Short mmCIF file of C-alpha atoms in Angstrom, two decimals:
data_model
loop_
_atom_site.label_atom_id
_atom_site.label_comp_id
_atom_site.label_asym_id
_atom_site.label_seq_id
_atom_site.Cartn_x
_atom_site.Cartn_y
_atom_site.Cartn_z
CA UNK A 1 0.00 0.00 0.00
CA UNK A 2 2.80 2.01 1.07
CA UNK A 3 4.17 2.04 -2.73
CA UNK A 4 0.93 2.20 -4.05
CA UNK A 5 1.15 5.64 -2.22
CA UNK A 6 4.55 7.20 -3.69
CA UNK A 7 3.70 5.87 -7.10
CA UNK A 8 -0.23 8.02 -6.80
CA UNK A 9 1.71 10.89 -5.37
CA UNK A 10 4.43 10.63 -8.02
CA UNK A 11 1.70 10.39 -11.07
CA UNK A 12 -0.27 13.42 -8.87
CA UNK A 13 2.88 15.45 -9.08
CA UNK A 14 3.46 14.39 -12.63
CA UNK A 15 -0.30 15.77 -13.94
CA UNK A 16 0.02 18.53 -11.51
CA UNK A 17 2.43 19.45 -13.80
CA UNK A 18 2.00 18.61 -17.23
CA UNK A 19 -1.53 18.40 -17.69
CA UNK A 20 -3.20 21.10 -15.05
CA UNK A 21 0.27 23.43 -15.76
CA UNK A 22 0.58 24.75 -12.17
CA UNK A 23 3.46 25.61 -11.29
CA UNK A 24 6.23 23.07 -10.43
CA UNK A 25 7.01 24.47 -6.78
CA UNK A 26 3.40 24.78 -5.79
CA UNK A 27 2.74 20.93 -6.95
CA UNK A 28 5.77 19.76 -4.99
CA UNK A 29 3.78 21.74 -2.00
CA UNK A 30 0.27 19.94 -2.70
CA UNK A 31 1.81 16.68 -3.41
CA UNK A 32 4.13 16.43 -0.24
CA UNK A 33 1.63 17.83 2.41
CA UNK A 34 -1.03 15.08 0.73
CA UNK A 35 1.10 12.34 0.90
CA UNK A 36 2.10 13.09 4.66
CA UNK A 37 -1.17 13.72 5.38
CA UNK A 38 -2.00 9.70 3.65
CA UNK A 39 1.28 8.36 5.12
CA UNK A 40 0.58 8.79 8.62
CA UNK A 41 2.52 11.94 9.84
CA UNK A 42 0.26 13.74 12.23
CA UNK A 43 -1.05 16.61 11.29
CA UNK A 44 0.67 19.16 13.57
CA UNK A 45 4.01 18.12 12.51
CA UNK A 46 3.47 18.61 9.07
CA UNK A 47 4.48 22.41 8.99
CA UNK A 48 7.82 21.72 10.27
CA UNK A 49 8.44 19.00 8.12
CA UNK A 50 7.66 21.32 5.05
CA UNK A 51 10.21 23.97 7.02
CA UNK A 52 12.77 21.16 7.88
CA UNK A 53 12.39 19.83 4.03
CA UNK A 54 13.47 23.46 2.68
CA UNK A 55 16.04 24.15 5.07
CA UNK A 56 18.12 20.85 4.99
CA UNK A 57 18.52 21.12 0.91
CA UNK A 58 18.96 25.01 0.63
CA UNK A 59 21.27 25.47 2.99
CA UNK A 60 24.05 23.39 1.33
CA UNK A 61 23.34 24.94 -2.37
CA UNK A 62 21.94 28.65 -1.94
CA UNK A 63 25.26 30.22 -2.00
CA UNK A 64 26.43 27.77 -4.82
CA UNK A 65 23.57 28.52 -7.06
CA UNK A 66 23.13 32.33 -6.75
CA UNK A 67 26.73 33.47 -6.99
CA UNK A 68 27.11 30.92 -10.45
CA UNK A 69 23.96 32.64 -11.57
CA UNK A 70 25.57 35.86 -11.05
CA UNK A 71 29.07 34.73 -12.34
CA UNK A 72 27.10 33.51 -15.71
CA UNK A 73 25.01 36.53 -16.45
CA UNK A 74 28.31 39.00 -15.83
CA UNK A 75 30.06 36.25 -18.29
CA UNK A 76 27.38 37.01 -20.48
CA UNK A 77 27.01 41.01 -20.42
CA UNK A 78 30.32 41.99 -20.59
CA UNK A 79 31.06 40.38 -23.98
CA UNK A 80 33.20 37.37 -22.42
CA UNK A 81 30.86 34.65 -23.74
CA UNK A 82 31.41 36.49 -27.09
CA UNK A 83 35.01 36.22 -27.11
CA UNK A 84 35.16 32.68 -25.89
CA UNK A 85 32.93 31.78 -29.20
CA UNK A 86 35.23 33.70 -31.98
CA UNK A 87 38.24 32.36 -30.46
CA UNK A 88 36.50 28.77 -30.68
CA UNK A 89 35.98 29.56 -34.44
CA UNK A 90 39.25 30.99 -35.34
CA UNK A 91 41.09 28.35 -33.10
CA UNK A 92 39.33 25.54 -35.30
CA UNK A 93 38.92 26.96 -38.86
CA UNK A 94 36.07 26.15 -41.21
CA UNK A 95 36.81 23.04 -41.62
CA UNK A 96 36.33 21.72 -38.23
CA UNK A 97 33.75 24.07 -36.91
CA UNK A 98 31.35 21.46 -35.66
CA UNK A 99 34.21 20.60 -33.18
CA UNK A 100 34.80 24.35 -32.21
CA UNK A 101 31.47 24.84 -32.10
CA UNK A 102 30.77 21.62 -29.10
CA UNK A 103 33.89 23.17 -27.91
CA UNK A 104 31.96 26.36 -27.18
CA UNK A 105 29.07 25.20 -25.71
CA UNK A 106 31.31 23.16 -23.00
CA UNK A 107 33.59 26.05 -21.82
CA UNK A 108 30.56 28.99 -22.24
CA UNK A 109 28.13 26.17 -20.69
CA UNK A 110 29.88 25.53 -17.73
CA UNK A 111 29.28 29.08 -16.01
CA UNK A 112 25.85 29.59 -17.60
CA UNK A 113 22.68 28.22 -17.16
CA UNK A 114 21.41 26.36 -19.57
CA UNK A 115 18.11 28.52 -20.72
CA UNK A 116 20.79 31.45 -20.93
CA UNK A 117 23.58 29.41 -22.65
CA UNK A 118 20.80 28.75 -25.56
CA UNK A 119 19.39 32.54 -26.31
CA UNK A 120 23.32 33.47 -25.93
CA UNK A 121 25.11 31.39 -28.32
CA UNK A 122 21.97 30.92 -30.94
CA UNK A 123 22.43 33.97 -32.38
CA UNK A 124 26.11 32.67 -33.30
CA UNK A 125 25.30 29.63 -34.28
CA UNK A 126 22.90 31.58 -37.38
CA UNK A 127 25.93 33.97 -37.62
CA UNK A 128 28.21 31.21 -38.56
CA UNK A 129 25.62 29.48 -40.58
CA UNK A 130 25.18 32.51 -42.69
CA UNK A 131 28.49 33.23 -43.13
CA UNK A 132 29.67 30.11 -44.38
CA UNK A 133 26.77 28.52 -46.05
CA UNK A 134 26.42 25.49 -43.60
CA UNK A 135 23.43 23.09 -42.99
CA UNK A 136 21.99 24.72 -39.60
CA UNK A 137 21.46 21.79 -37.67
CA UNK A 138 24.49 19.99 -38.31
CA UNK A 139 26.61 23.64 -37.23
CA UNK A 140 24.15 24.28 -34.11
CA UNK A 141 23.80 20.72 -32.57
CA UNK A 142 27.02 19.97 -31.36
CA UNK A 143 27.17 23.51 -28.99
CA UNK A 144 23.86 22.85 -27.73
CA UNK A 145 24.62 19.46 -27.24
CA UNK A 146 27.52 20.41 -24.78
CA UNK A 147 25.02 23.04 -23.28
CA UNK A 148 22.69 19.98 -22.38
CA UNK A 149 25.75 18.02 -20.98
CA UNK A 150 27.11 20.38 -18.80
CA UNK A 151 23.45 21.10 -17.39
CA UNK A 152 22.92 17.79 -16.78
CA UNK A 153 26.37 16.56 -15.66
CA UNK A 154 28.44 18.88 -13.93
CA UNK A 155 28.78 22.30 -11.48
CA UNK A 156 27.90 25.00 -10.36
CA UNK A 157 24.60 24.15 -12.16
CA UNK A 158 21.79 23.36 -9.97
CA UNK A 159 20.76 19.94 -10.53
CA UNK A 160 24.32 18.25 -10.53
CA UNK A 161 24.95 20.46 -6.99
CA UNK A 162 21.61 19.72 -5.56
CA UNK A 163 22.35 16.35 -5.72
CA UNK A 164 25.79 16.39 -4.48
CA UNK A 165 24.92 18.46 -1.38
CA UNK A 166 21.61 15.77 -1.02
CA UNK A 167 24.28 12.76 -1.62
CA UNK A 168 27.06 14.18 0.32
CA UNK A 169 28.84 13.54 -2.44
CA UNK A 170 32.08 15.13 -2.96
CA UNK A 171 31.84 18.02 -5.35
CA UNK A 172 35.42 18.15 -6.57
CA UNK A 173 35.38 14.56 -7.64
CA UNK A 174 31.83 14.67 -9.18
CA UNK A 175 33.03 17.41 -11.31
CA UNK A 176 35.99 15.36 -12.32
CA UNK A 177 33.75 12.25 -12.73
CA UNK A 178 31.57 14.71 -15.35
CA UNK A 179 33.70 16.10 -17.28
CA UNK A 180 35.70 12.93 -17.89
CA UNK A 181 31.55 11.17 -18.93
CA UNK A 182 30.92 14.54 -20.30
CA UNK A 183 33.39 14.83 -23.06
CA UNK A 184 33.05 11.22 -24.64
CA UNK A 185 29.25 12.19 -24.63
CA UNK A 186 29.59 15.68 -26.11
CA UNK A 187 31.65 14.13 -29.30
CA UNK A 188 28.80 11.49 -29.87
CA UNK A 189 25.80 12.75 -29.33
CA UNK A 190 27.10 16.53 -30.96
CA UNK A 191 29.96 16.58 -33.63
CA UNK A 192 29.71 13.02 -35.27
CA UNK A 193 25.60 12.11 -34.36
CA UNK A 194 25.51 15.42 -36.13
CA UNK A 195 27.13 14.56 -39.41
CA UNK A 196 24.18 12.49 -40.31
CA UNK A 197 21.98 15.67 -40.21
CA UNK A 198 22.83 17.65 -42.89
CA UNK A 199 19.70 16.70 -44.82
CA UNK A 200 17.76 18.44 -42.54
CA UNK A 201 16.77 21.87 -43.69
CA UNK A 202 15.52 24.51 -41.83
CA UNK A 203 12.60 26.84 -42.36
CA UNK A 204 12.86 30.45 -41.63
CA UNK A 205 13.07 31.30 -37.91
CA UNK A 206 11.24 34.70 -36.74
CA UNK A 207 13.10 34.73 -34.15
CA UNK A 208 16.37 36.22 -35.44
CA UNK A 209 14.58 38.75 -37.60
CA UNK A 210 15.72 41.32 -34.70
CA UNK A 211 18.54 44.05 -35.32
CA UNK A 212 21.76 43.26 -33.35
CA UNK A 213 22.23 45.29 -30.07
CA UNK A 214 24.36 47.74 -30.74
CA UNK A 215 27.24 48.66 -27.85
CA UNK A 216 29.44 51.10 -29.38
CA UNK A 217 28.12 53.34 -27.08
CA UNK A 218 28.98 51.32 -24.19
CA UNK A 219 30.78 53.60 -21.30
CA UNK A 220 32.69 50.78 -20.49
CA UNK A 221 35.29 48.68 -22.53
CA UNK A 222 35.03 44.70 -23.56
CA UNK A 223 36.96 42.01 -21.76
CA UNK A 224 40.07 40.58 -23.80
CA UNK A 225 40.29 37.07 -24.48
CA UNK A 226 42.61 35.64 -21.59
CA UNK A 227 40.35 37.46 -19.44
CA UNK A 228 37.13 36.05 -20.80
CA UNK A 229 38.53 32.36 -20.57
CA UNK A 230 39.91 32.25 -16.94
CA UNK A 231 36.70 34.67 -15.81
CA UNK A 232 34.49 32.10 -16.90
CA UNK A 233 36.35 28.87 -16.09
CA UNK A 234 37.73 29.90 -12.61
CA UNK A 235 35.28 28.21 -10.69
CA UNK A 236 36.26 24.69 -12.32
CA UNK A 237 40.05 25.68 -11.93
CA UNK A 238 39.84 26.01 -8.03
CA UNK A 239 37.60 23.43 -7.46
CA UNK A 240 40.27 20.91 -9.31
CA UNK A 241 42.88 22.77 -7.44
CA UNK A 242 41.40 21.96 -4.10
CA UNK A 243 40.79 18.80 -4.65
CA UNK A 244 43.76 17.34 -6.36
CA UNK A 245 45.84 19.38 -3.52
CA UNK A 246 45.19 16.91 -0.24
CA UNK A 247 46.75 14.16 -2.29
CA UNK A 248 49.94 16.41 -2.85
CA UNK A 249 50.27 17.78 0.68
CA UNK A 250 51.44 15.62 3.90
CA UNK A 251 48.88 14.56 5.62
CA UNK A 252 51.10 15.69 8.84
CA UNK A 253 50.48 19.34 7.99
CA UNK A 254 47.00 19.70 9.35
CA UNK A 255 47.08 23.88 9.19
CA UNK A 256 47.61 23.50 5.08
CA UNK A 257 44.81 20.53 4.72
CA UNK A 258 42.65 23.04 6.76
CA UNK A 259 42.90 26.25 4.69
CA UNK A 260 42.81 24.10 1.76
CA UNK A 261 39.31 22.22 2.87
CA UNK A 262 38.39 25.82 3.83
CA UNK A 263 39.28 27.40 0.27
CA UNK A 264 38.06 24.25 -1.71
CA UNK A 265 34.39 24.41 -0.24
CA UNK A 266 31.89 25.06 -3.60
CA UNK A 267 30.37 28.16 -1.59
CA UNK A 268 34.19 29.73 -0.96
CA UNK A 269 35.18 28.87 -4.66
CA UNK A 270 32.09 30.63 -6.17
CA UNK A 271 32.32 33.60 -3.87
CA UNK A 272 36.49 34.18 -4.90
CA UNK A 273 35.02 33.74 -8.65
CA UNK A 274 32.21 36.31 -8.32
CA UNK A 275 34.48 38.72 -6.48
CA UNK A 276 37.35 38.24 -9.29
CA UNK A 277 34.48 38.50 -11.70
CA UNK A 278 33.25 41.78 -10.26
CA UNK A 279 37.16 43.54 -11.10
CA UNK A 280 37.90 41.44 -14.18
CA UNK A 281 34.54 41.88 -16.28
CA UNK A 282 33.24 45.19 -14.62
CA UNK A 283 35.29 48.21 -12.27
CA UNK A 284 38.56 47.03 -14.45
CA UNK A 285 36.88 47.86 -17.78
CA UNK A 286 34.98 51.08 -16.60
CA UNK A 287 31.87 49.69 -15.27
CA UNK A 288 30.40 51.32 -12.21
CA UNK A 289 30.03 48.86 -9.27
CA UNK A 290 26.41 50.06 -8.94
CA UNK A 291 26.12 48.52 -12.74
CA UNK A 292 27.71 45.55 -11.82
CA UNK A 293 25.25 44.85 -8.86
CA UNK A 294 22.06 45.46 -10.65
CA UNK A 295 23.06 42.87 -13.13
CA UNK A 296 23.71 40.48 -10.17
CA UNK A 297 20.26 41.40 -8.75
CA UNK A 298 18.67 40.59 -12.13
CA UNK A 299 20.83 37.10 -12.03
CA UNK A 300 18.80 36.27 -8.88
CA UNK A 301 15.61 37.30 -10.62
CA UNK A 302 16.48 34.64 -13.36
CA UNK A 303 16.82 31.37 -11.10
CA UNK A 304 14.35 32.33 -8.48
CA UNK A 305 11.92 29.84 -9.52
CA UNK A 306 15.04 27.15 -9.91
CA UNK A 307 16.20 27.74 -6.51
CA UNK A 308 11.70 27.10 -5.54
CA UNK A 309 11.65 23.99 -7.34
CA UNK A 310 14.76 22.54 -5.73
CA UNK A 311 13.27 24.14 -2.05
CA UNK A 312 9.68 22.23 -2.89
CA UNK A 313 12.01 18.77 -3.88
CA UNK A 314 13.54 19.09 -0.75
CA UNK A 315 10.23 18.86 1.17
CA UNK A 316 9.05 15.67 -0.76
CA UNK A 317 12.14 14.22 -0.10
CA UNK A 318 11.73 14.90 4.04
CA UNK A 319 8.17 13.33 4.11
CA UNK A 320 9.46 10.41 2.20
CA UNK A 321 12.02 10.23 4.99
CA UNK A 322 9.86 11.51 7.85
CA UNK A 323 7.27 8.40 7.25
CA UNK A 324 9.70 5.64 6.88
CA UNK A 325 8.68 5.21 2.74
CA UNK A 326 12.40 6.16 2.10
CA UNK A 327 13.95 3.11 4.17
CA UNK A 328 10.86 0.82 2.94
CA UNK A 329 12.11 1.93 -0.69
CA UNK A 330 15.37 0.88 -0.18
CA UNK A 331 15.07 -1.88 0.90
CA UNK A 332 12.67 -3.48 -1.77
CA UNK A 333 14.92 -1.75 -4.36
CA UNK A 334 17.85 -3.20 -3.15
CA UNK A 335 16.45 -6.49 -3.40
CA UNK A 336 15.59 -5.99 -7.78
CA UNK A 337 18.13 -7.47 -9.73
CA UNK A 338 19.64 -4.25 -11.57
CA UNK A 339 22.53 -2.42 -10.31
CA UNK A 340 21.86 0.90 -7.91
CA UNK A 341 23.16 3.16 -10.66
CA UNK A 342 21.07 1.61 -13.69
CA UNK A 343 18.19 1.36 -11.39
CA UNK A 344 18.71 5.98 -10.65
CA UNK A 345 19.33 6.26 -14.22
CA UNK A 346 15.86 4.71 -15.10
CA UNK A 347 13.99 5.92 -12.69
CA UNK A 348 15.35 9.84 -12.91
CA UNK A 349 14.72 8.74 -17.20
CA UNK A 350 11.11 7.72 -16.84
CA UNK A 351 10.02 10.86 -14.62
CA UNK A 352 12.22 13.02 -17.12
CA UNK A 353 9.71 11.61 -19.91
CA UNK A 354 6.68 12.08 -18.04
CA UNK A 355 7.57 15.89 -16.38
CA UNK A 356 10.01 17.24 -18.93
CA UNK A 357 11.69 19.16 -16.65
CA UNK A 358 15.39 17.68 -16.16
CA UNK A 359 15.96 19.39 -13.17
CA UNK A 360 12.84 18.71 -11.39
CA UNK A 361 12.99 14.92 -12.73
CA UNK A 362 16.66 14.49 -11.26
CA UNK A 363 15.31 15.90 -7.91
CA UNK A 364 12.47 13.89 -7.80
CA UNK A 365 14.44 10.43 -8.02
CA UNK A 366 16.68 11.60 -5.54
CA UNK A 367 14.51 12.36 -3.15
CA UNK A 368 13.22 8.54 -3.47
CA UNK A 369 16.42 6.93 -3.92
CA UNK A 370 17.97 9.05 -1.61
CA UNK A 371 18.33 5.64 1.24
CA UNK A 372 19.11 3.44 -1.32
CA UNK A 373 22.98 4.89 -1.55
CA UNK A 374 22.97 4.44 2.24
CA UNK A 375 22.00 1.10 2.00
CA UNK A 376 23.68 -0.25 -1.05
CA UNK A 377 27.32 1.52 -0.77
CA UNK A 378 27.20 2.76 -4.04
CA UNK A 379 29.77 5.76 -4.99
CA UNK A 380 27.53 9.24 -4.26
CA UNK A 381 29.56 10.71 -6.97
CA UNK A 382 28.87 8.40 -9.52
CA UNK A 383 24.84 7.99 -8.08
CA UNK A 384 24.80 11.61 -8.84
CA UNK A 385 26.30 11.36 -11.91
CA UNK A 386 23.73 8.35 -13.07
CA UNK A 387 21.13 10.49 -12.07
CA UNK A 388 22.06 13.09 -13.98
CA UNK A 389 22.18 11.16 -17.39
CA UNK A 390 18.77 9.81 -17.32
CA UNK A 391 17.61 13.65 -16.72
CA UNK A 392 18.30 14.46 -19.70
CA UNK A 393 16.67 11.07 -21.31
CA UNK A 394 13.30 11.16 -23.34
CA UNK A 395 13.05 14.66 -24.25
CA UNK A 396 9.63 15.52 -26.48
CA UNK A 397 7.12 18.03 -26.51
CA UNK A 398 6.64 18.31 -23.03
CA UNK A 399 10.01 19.40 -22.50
CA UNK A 400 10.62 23.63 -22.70
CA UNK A 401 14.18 22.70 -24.58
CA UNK A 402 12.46 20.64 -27.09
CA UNK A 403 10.37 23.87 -28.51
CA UNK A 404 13.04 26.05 -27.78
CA UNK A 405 15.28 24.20 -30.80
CA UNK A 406 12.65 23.78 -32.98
CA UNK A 407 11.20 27.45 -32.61
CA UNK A 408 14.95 28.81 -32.64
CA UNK A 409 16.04 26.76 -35.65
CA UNK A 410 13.13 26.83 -37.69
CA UNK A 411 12.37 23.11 -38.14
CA UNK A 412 9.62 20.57 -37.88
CA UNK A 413 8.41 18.54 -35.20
CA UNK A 414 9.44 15.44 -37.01
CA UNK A 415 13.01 16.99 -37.47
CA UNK A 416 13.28 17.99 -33.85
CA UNK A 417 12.53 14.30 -32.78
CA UNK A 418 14.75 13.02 -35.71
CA UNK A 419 17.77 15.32 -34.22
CA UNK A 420 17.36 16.89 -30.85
CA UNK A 421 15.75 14.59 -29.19
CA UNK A 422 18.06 11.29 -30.45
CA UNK A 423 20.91 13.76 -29.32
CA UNK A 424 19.77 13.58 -25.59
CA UNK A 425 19.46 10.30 -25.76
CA UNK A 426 22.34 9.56 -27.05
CA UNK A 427 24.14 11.69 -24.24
CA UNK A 428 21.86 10.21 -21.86
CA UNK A 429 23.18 6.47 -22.51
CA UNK A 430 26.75 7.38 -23.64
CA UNK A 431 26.33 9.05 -19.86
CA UNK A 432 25.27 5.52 -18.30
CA UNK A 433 27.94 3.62 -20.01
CA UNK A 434 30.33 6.10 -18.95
CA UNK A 435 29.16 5.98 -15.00
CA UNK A 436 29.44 2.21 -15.24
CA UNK A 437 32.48 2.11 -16.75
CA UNK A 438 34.28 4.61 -14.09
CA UNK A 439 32.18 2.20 -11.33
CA UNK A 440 34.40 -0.55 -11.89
CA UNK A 441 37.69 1.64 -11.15
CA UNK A 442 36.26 3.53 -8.09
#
């Protein structure tokens, strides 16, 4: 009866959703307070398991989350995202510019968020196409295809850090783990899945019939190039840092492992990279610190609802624990004959299909497999790594990046399945075979 329960409240969140559109944060709400109320958790103590649920997963990811929304929209509107892409181009020449183009999306992806990683590097994706007289989708796959990865696979983004602060996972190693998964997954599902695409032709998109933003008038100068790169990739530099560092210092020196676990925390890293951001992309080019912080306060305006979604998870995931479903779970999982990290990677896949969110899909599974790494000793890196793979699995029309292709690039329905869709799941299992593959050397 007791799964019977989860699976209703699961399906309840699910047409919450996708069929009566309310919004994902306010379903999480109705859907956890229901199934406390069904699953036996008196009544009074419901409140403060909704307030316990919201403060045990914030309070490890806030920090991470805002400041790399901030560091990603400075990135953005200072012209370092712009650089980043012509050097791509130049650095791989005509010839190769599928591969400079995934190249792109994976070092501009990493610091933005995916919805802002799209509208930004769209617009030079048609640029290139134009220029050069290339098919459309077989130029603009493989960067969006590296956008998806790095959403999906490694941090600061919000998924991939949710689940390493609800994992204790380690989130040095993770994003070691995810780029080593992420690359292999980035060449086949963008560069070569891509070659067989160049039939496809796209119709006329509306979209880009806007005149360019002009910012010659800018009071303040553009970032060069070195700056642009190490701006944007500084949070992945430190984190390595820190994290490859303990193994290279005695363990005898415990004042250097302490300011090194203090400096290699995720909320410490992304605080030095906003703060190096500020003087690198704004006061050191001109730009007034008052203009600097308004475009951080519109940064927070951007993932509010992100940061609402992941708060709502966190309550499902506390009445799941609070009425003993999550132990119940695990051990009836544990007891199916599929491995732990097959078993996250279909579950987190199925919800993905049914919601369409991968975000609130990932979160979702976690919250119900949560016990299950307890219980089974499976690597929380790698669990969060699974995870994230089948997020991004079975992507169709209920899914906001599945329009967002089609509408941007001009092409059918029947195209979009035929190319962005087979590209997600083709980085969605190249993702699984990669997680299984590191599980037998960790």
């Amino acid at each position: 009866m007791v799964f019977i329960i989860v699976l209703l409240s699961l399906l309840l969140l699910v047409l919450l959703i996708t069929y009566f559109k309310v919004n994902t944060f306010i379903s999480f709400l109705i859907v956890s307070i229901l199934a406390a109320i069904v699953l036996g958790i008196p009544m009074s103590k419901i409140p403060g398991t909704v307030e316990k649920g919201i403060g045990s997963i914030m309070g490890g990811l806030t920090l991470i989350i805002v400041l790399g929304a901030m560091l990603g929209k400075i990135v953005a509107e200072s012209g370092a995202a712009e650089n980043i892409s012509t050097v791509m181009v130049r650095l791989f020449g005509v010839k190769h510019l599928q591969w400079g183009m995934a190249f792109t999306g994976f070092i501009v992806g990493i610091p933005l968020f995916y919805g802002v990683g799209f509208v930004l590097l769209v617009p030079l994706i048609f640029s290139i196409v134009y220029k050069y007289k290339l098919p459309l989708v077989y130029i603009g796959l493989p960067m969006l295809a590296a956008l998806s990865v790095t959403h999906g696979f490694i941090p600061p983004h919000p998924s991939p850090v949710a689940l390493v602060v609800l994992f204790n996972a380690n989130m040095g190693l993770t994003l070691i783990y995810g780029i080593l998964i992420a690359i292999p997954a980035i060449i086949l599902g963008g560069p070569l899945f891509s070659k067989t695409l160049k039939h496809i032709k796209a119709g006329k998109s509306e979209i880009f019939n806007l005149e360019e933003v002009d910012h010659s008038n800018d009071s303040y100068n553009k970032p060069g190039k070195w700056n642009s790169f190490i701006t944007a990739l500084l949070p992945v530099i430190l984190i390595i840092l820190f994290t490859v560092l303990p193994y290279l210092v005695p363990k005898t020196n415990v004042n250097a492992h302490e300011i090194i676990s203090f400096f290699g925390s995720a909320n410490i890293v992304m605080l030095i990279a906003i703060i190096y951001a500020t003087f690198s992309l704004g006061i050191s080019l001109g730009r007034p610190i008052k203009s600097v912080m308004i475009t951080y306060s519109e940064a927070v305006k951007d993932i509010a609802m992100i940061l609402l979604i992941i708060a709502g998870s966190g309550v499902f995931k506390q009445v799941m624990e609070e009425s003993g479903v999550s132990l119940l779970l695990a051990n009836n999982l544990q007891g199916l004959p599929i491995h732990p990290l097959i078993l996250a990677w279909i579950i987190t896949a199925i919800i993905r299909g049914c919601i369409g969110s991968a975000t609130v899909a990932a979160l979702t599974a976690a919250s119900v497999l949560l016990p299950l790494i307890q219980s089974s000793g499976v690597n929380p890196n790698l669990m969060v790594l699974a995870i994230g793979a089948g997020s991004l699995m079975f992507s169709h029309v209920n899914d906001s990046g599945f329009w967002m292709f089609k509408e941007y690039l001009g092409i059918s329905v029947k195209d979009t399945f035929r190319s962005w869709s087979v590209m997600e799941a083709i980085v969605s299992i190249v993702g699984l075979i990669g997680v299984m593959i590191l599980s037998i050397f960790i």
